[in-house]
Amino acid sequence: MIPHARLCLMLLISVTASAGEPKSVDLLWPGGAPGAVGTEPQDKPSLAVWLPDHEKANGCGVVVCPGGGYGGLALDHEGRQVAEWLNKAGIAAFVLSYRVAPRYRHPAPIQ
């Protein structure tokens, strides 16, 4: 394989592997959320950090709270897709994952 083609292939693989993934996912309460009824992922509110490419970053950031009517979280189309769109504009996105019914009732989703 010629050197340029090999380089292009390696870049394509690395970009594809990193696309669609947050830089980090941080628990809002590392020691356990107030009123948690378990230790499953849905019991642990978190914030996923999506950072734009360094060349595009403009210093702005948005907290994204996906909808779902407190009965579920629309983490794909109202979380990941919004974060990727913001990143393309150079904006950092922080996608909130919160607790929802029926496992959690008011006030847990807003804590």
JSON list of C-alpha atoms in Angstrom, two decimals:
[
{"chain": "A", "resi": 1, "resn": "MET", "atom": "CA", "xyz": [0.00, 0.00, 0.00]},
{"chain": "A", "resi": 2, "resn": "ILE", "atom": "CA", "xyz": [1.38, 3.42, -0.89]},
{"chain": "A", "resi": 3, "resn": "PRO", "atom": "CA", "xyz": [2.27, 5.65, 2.10]},
{"chain": "A", "resi": 4, "resn": "HIS", "atom": "CA", "xyz": [-0.44, 8.27, 1.45]},
{"chain": "A", "resi": 5, "resn": "ALA", "atom": "CA", "xyz": [-3.17, 5.68, 1.12]},
{"chain": "A", "resi": 6, "resn": "ARG", "atom": "CA", "xyz": [-2.01, 3.98, 4.32]},
{"chain": "A", "resi": 7, "resn": "LEU", "atom": "CA", "xyz": [-2.05, 7.31, 6.18]},
{"chain": "A", "resi": 8, "resn": "CYS", "atom": "CA", "xyz": [-5.55, 8.12, 4.88]},
{"chain": "A", "resi": 9, "resn": "LEU", "atom": "CA", "xyz": [-6.81, 4.70, 5.92]},
{"chain": "A", "resi": 10, "resn": "MET", "atom": "CA", "xyz": [-5.35, 5.08, 9.43]},
{"chain": "A", "resi": 11, "resn": "LEU", "atom": "CA", "xyz": [-6.90, 8.54, 9.81]},
{"chain": "A", "resi": 12, "resn": "LEU", "atom": "CA", "xyz": [-10.28, 7.28, 8.62]},
{"chain": "A", "resi": 13, "resn": "ILE", "atom": "CA", "xyz": [-10.21, 4.40, 11.10]},
{"chain": "A", "resi": 14, "resn": "SER", "atom": "CA", "xyz": [-9.22, 6.67, 14.00]},
{"chain": "A", "resi": 15, "resn": "VAL", "atom": "CA", "xyz": [-11.91, 9.25, 13.18]},
{"chain": "A", "resi": 16, "resn": "THR", "atom": "CA", "xyz": [-14.56, 6.56, 12.80]},
{"chain": "A", "resi": 17, "resn": "ALA", "atom": "CA", "xyz": [-13.56, 4.93, 16.08]},
{"chain": "A", "resi": 18, "resn": "SER", "atom": "CA", "xyz": [-13.76, 8.21, 17.99]},
{"chain": "A", "resi": 19, "resn": "ALA", "atom": "CA", "xyz": [-16.95, 9.55, 16.40]},
{"chain": "A", "resi": 20, "resn": "GLY", "atom": "CA", "xyz": [-20.07, 9.38, 18.51]},
{"chain": "A", "resi": 21, "resn": "GLU", "atom": "CA", "xyz": [-18.36, 8.99, 21.87]},
{"chain": "A", "resi": 22, "resn": "PRO", "atom": "CA", "xyz": [-18.22, 11.50, 24.72]},
{"chain": "A", "resi": 23, "resn": "LYS", "atom": "CA", "xyz": [-14.80, 12.50, 26.07]},
{"chain": "A", "resi": 24, "resn": "SER", "atom": "CA", "xyz": [-15.90, 11.50, 29.55]},
{"chain": "A", "resi": 25, "resn": "VAL", "atom": "CA", "xyz": [-18.98, 10.58, 31.56]},
{"chain": "A", "resi": 26, "resn": "ASP", "atom": "CA", "xyz": [-18.92, 11.93, 35.10]},
{"chain": "A", "resi": 27, "resn": "LEU", "atom": "CA", "xyz": [-21.28, 10.88, 37.89]},
{"chain": "A", "resi": 28, "resn": "LEU", "atom": "CA", "xyz": [-23.06, 13.82, 39.52]},
{"chain": "A", "resi": 29, "resn": "TRP", "atom": "CA", "xyz": [-22.95, 12.01, 42.87]},
{"chain": "A", "resi": 30, "resn": "PRO", "atom": "CA", "xyz": [-19.91, 9.67, 42.90]},
{"chain": "A", "resi": 31, "resn": "GLY", "atom": "CA", "xyz": [-20.90, 8.41, 46.37]},
{"chain": "A", "resi": 32, "resn": "GLY", "atom": "CA", "xyz": [-24.50, 7.70, 45.33]},
{"chain": "A", "resi": 33, "resn": "ALA", "atom": "CA", "xyz": [-27.41, 9.96, 44.43]},
{"chain": "A", "resi": 34, "resn": "PRO", "atom": "CA", "xyz": [-29.88, 11.05, 47.12]},
{"chain": "A", "resi": 35, "resn": "GLY", "atom": "CA", "xyz": [-32.73, 8.55, 47.37]},
{"chain": "A", "resi": 36, "resn": "ALA", "atom": "CA", "xyz": [-31.10, 6.04, 45.00]},
{"chain": "A", "resi": 37, "resn": "VAL", "atom": "CA", "xyz": [-32.92, 2.70, 45.04]},
{"chain": "A", "resi": 38, "resn": "GLY", "atom": "CA", "xyz": [-30.15, 0.69, 43.39]},
{"chain": "A", "resi": 39, "resn": "THR", "atom": "CA", "xyz": [-26.72, 0.77, 41.81]},
{"chain": "A", "resi": 40, "resn": "GLU", "atom": "CA", "xyz": [-27.65, 0.27, 38.14]},
{"chain": "A", "resi": 41, "resn": "PRO", "atom": "CA", "xyz": [-26.69, 2.92, 35.55]},
{"chain": "A", "resi": 42, "resn": "GLN", "atom": "CA", "xyz": [-30.27, 4.34, 35.67]},
{"chain": "A", "resi": 43, "resn": "ASP", "atom": "CA", "xyz": [-29.73, 5.00, 39.42]},
{"chain": "A", "resi": 44, "resn": "LYS", "atom": "CA", "xyz": [-26.67, 7.19, 38.76]},
{"chain": "A", "resi": 45, "resn": "PRO", "atom": "CA", "xyz": [-27.29, 10.64, 37.25]},
{"chain": "A", "resi": 46, "resn": "SER", "atom": "CA", "xyz": [-24.35, 11.66, 35.07]},
{"chain": "A", "resi": 47, "resn": "LEU", "atom": "CA", "xyz": [-23.02, 14.30, 32.72]},
{"chain": "A", "resi": 48, "resn": "ALA", "atom": "CA", "xyz": [-21.45, 13.21, 29.42]},
{"chain": "A", "resi": 49, "resn": "VAL", "atom": "CA", "xyz": [-18.84, 15.66, 28.13]},
{"chain": "A", "resi": 50, "resn": "TRP", "atom": "CA", "xyz": [-18.72, 16.07, 24.34]},
{"chain": "A", "resi": 51, "resn": "LEU", "atom": "CA", "xyz": [-15.90, 18.34, 23.18]},
{"chain": "A", "resi": 52, "resn": "PRO", "atom": "CA", "xyz": [-15.50, 19.74, 19.66]},
{"chain": "A", "resi": 53, "resn": "ASP", "atom": "CA", "xyz": [-12.30, 19.32, 17.68]},
{"chain": "A", "resi": 54, "resn": "HIS", "atom": "CA", "xyz": [-9.61, 21.62, 19.05]},
{"chain": "A", "resi": 55, "resn": "GLU", "atom": "CA", "xyz": [-9.46, 23.57, 15.77]},
{"chain": "A", "resi": 56, "resn": "LYS", "atom": "CA", "xyz": [-13.22, 24.31, 15.88]},
{"chain": "A", "resi": 57, "resn": "ALA", "atom": "CA", "xyz": [-13.62, 24.98, 19.62]},
{"chain": "A", "resi": 58, "resn": "ASN", "atom": "CA", "xyz": [-14.95, 28.49, 20.27]},
{"chain": "A", "resi": 59, "resn": "GLY", "atom": "CA", "xyz": [-15.08, 28.46, 24.07]},
{"chain": "A", "resi": 60, "resn": "CYS", "atom": "CA", "xyz": [-18.88, 28.06, 24.32]},
{"chain": "A", "resi": 61, "resn": "GLY", "atom": "CA", "xyz": [-20.71, 25.23, 26.05]},
{"chain": "A", "resi": 62, "resn": "VAL", "atom": "CA", "xyz": [-24.32, 24.06, 26.40]},
{"chain": "A", "resi": 63, "resn": "VAL", "atom": "CA", "xyz": [-25.95, 21.74, 28.95]},
{"chain": "A", "resi": 64, "resn": "VAL", "atom": "CA", "xyz": [-28.27, 19.41, 27.02]},
{"chain": "A", "resi": 65, "resn": "CYS", "atom": "CA", "xyz": [-31.21, 17.96, 28.98]},
{"chain": "A", "resi": 66, "resn": "PRO", "atom": "CA", "xyz": [-32.77, 15.24, 26.79]},
{"chain": "A", "resi": 67, "resn": "GLY", "atom": "CA", "xyz": [-36.53, 14.95, 26.98]},
{"chain": "A", "resi": 68, "resn": "GLY", "atom": "CA", "xyz": [-38.69, 11.93, 27.50]},
{"chain": "A", "resi": 69, "resn": "GLY", "atom": "CA", "xyz": [-41.52, 13.13, 29.74]},
{"chain": "A", "resi": 70, "resn": "TYR", "atom": "CA", "xyz": [-39.84, 11.78, 32.89]},
{"chain": "A", "resi": 71, "resn": "GLY", "atom": "CA", "xyz": [-40.78, 8.30, 31.65]},
{"chain": "A", "resi": 72, "resn": "GLY", "atom": "CA", "xyz": [-37.62, 7.69, 29.65]},
{"chain": "A", "resi": 73, "resn": "LEU", "atom": "CA", "xyz": [-34.64, 9.54, 28.23]},
{"chain": "A", "resi": 74, "resn": "ALA", "atom": "CA", "xyz": [-34.25, 10.38, 24.55]},
{"chain": "A", "resi": 75, "resn": "LEU", "atom": "CA", "xyz": [-30.46, 10.10, 24.88]},
{"chain": "A", "resi": 76, "resn": "ASP", "atom": "CA", "xyz": [-29.87, 9.37, 21.21]},
{"chain": "A", "resi": 77, "resn": "HIS", "atom": "CA", "xyz": [-31.82, 11.96, 19.22]},
{"chain": "A", "resi": 78, "resn": "GLU", "atom": "CA", "xyz": [-32.06, 14.59, 21.98]},
{"chain": "A", "resi": 79, "resn": "GLY", "atom": "CA", "xyz": [-28.67, 13.86, 23.54]},
{"chain": "A", "resi": 80, "resn": "ARG", "atom": "CA", "xyz": [-25.98, 12.35, 21.32]},
{"chain": "A", "resi": 81, "resn": "GLN", "atom": "CA", "xyz": [-27.23, 13.83, 18.05]},
{"chain": "A", "resi": 82, "resn": "VAL", "atom": "CA", "xyz": [-27.60, 17.31, 19.58]},
{"chain": "A", "resi": 83, "resn": "ALA", "atom": "CA", "xyz": [-24.11, 17.05, 21.11]},
{"chain": "A", "resi": 84, "resn": "GLU", "atom": "CA", "xyz": [-22.60, 16.06, 17.76]},
{"chain": "A", "resi": 85, "resn": "TRP", "atom": "CA", "xyz": [-24.40, 18.95, 16.03]},
{"chain": "A", "resi": 86, "resn": "LEU", "atom": "CA", "xyz": [-23.14, 21.42, 18.65]},
{"chain": "A", "resi": 87, "resn": "ASN", "atom": "CA", "xyz": [-19.60, 20.02, 18.32]},
{"chain": "A", "resi": 88, "resn": "LYS", "atom": "CA", "xyz": [-19.68, 20.65, 14.56]},
{"chain": "A", "resi": 89, "resn": "ALA", "atom": "CA", "xyz": [-20.38, 24.31, 15.40]},
{"chain": "A", "resi": 90, "resn": "GLY", "atom": "CA", "xyz": [-17.40, 24.37, 17.80]},
{"chain": "A", "resi": 91, "resn": "ILE", "atom": "CA", "xyz": [-19.56, 24.23, 20.93]},
{"chain": "A", "resi": 92, "resn": "ALA", "atom": "CA", "xyz": [-18.89, 21.87, 23.84]},
{"chain": "A", "resi": 93, "resn": "ALA", "atom": "CA", "xyz": [-21.95, 19.86, 24.92]},
{"chain": "A", "resi": 94, "resn": "PHE", "atom": "CA", "xyz": [-22.68, 18.45, 28.35]},
{"chain": "A", "resi": 95, "resn": "VAL", "atom": "CA", "xyz": [-25.46, 15.83, 28.10]},
{"chain": "A", "resi": 96, "resn": "LEU", "atom": "CA", "xyz": [-27.36, 15.22, 31.33]},
{"chain": "A", "resi": 97, "resn": "SER", "atom": "CA", "xyz": [-28.59, 11.73, 32.14]},
{"chain": "A", "resi": 98, "resn": "TYR", "atom": "CA", "xyz": [-31.12, 11.89, 34.96]},
{"chain": "A", "resi": 99, "resn": "ARG", "atom": "CA", "xyz": [-33.41, 9.48, 36.83]},
{"chain": "A", "resi": 100, "resn": "VAL", "atom": "CA", "xyz": [-36.92, 8.87, 35.48]},
{"chain": "A", "resi": 101, "resn": "ALA", "atom": "CA", "xyz": [-40.20, 7.12, 36.32]},
{"chain": "A", "resi": 102, "resn": "PRO", "atom": "CA", "xyz": [-41.41, 4.53, 37.00]},
{"chain": "A", "resi": 103, "resn": "ARG", "atom": "CA", "xyz": [-38.33, 3.75, 39.08]},
{"chain": "A", "resi": 104, "resn": "TYR", "atom": "CA", "xyz": [-38.09, 7.34, 40.33]},
{"chain": "A", "resi": 105, "resn": "ARG", "atom": "CA", "xyz": [-40.90, 9.81, 41.00]},
{"chain": "A", "resi": 106, "resn": "HIS", "atom": "CA", "xyz": [-40.83, 13.51, 41.81]},
{"chain": "A", "resi": 107, "resn": "PRO", "atom": "CA", "xyz": [-38.53, 15.06, 43.01]},
{"chain": "A", "resi": 108, "resn": "ALA", "atom": "CA", "xyz": [-35.77, 12.58, 41.98]},
{"chain": "A", "resi": 109, "resn": "PRO", "atom": "CA", "xyz": [-35.66, 13.56, 38.27]},
{"chain": "A", "resi": 110, "resn": "ILE", "atom": "CA", "xyz": [-34.97, 17.20, 39.15]},
{"chain": "A", "resi": 111, "resn": "GLN", "atom": "CA", "xyz": [-32.43, 16.61, 41.92]}
]
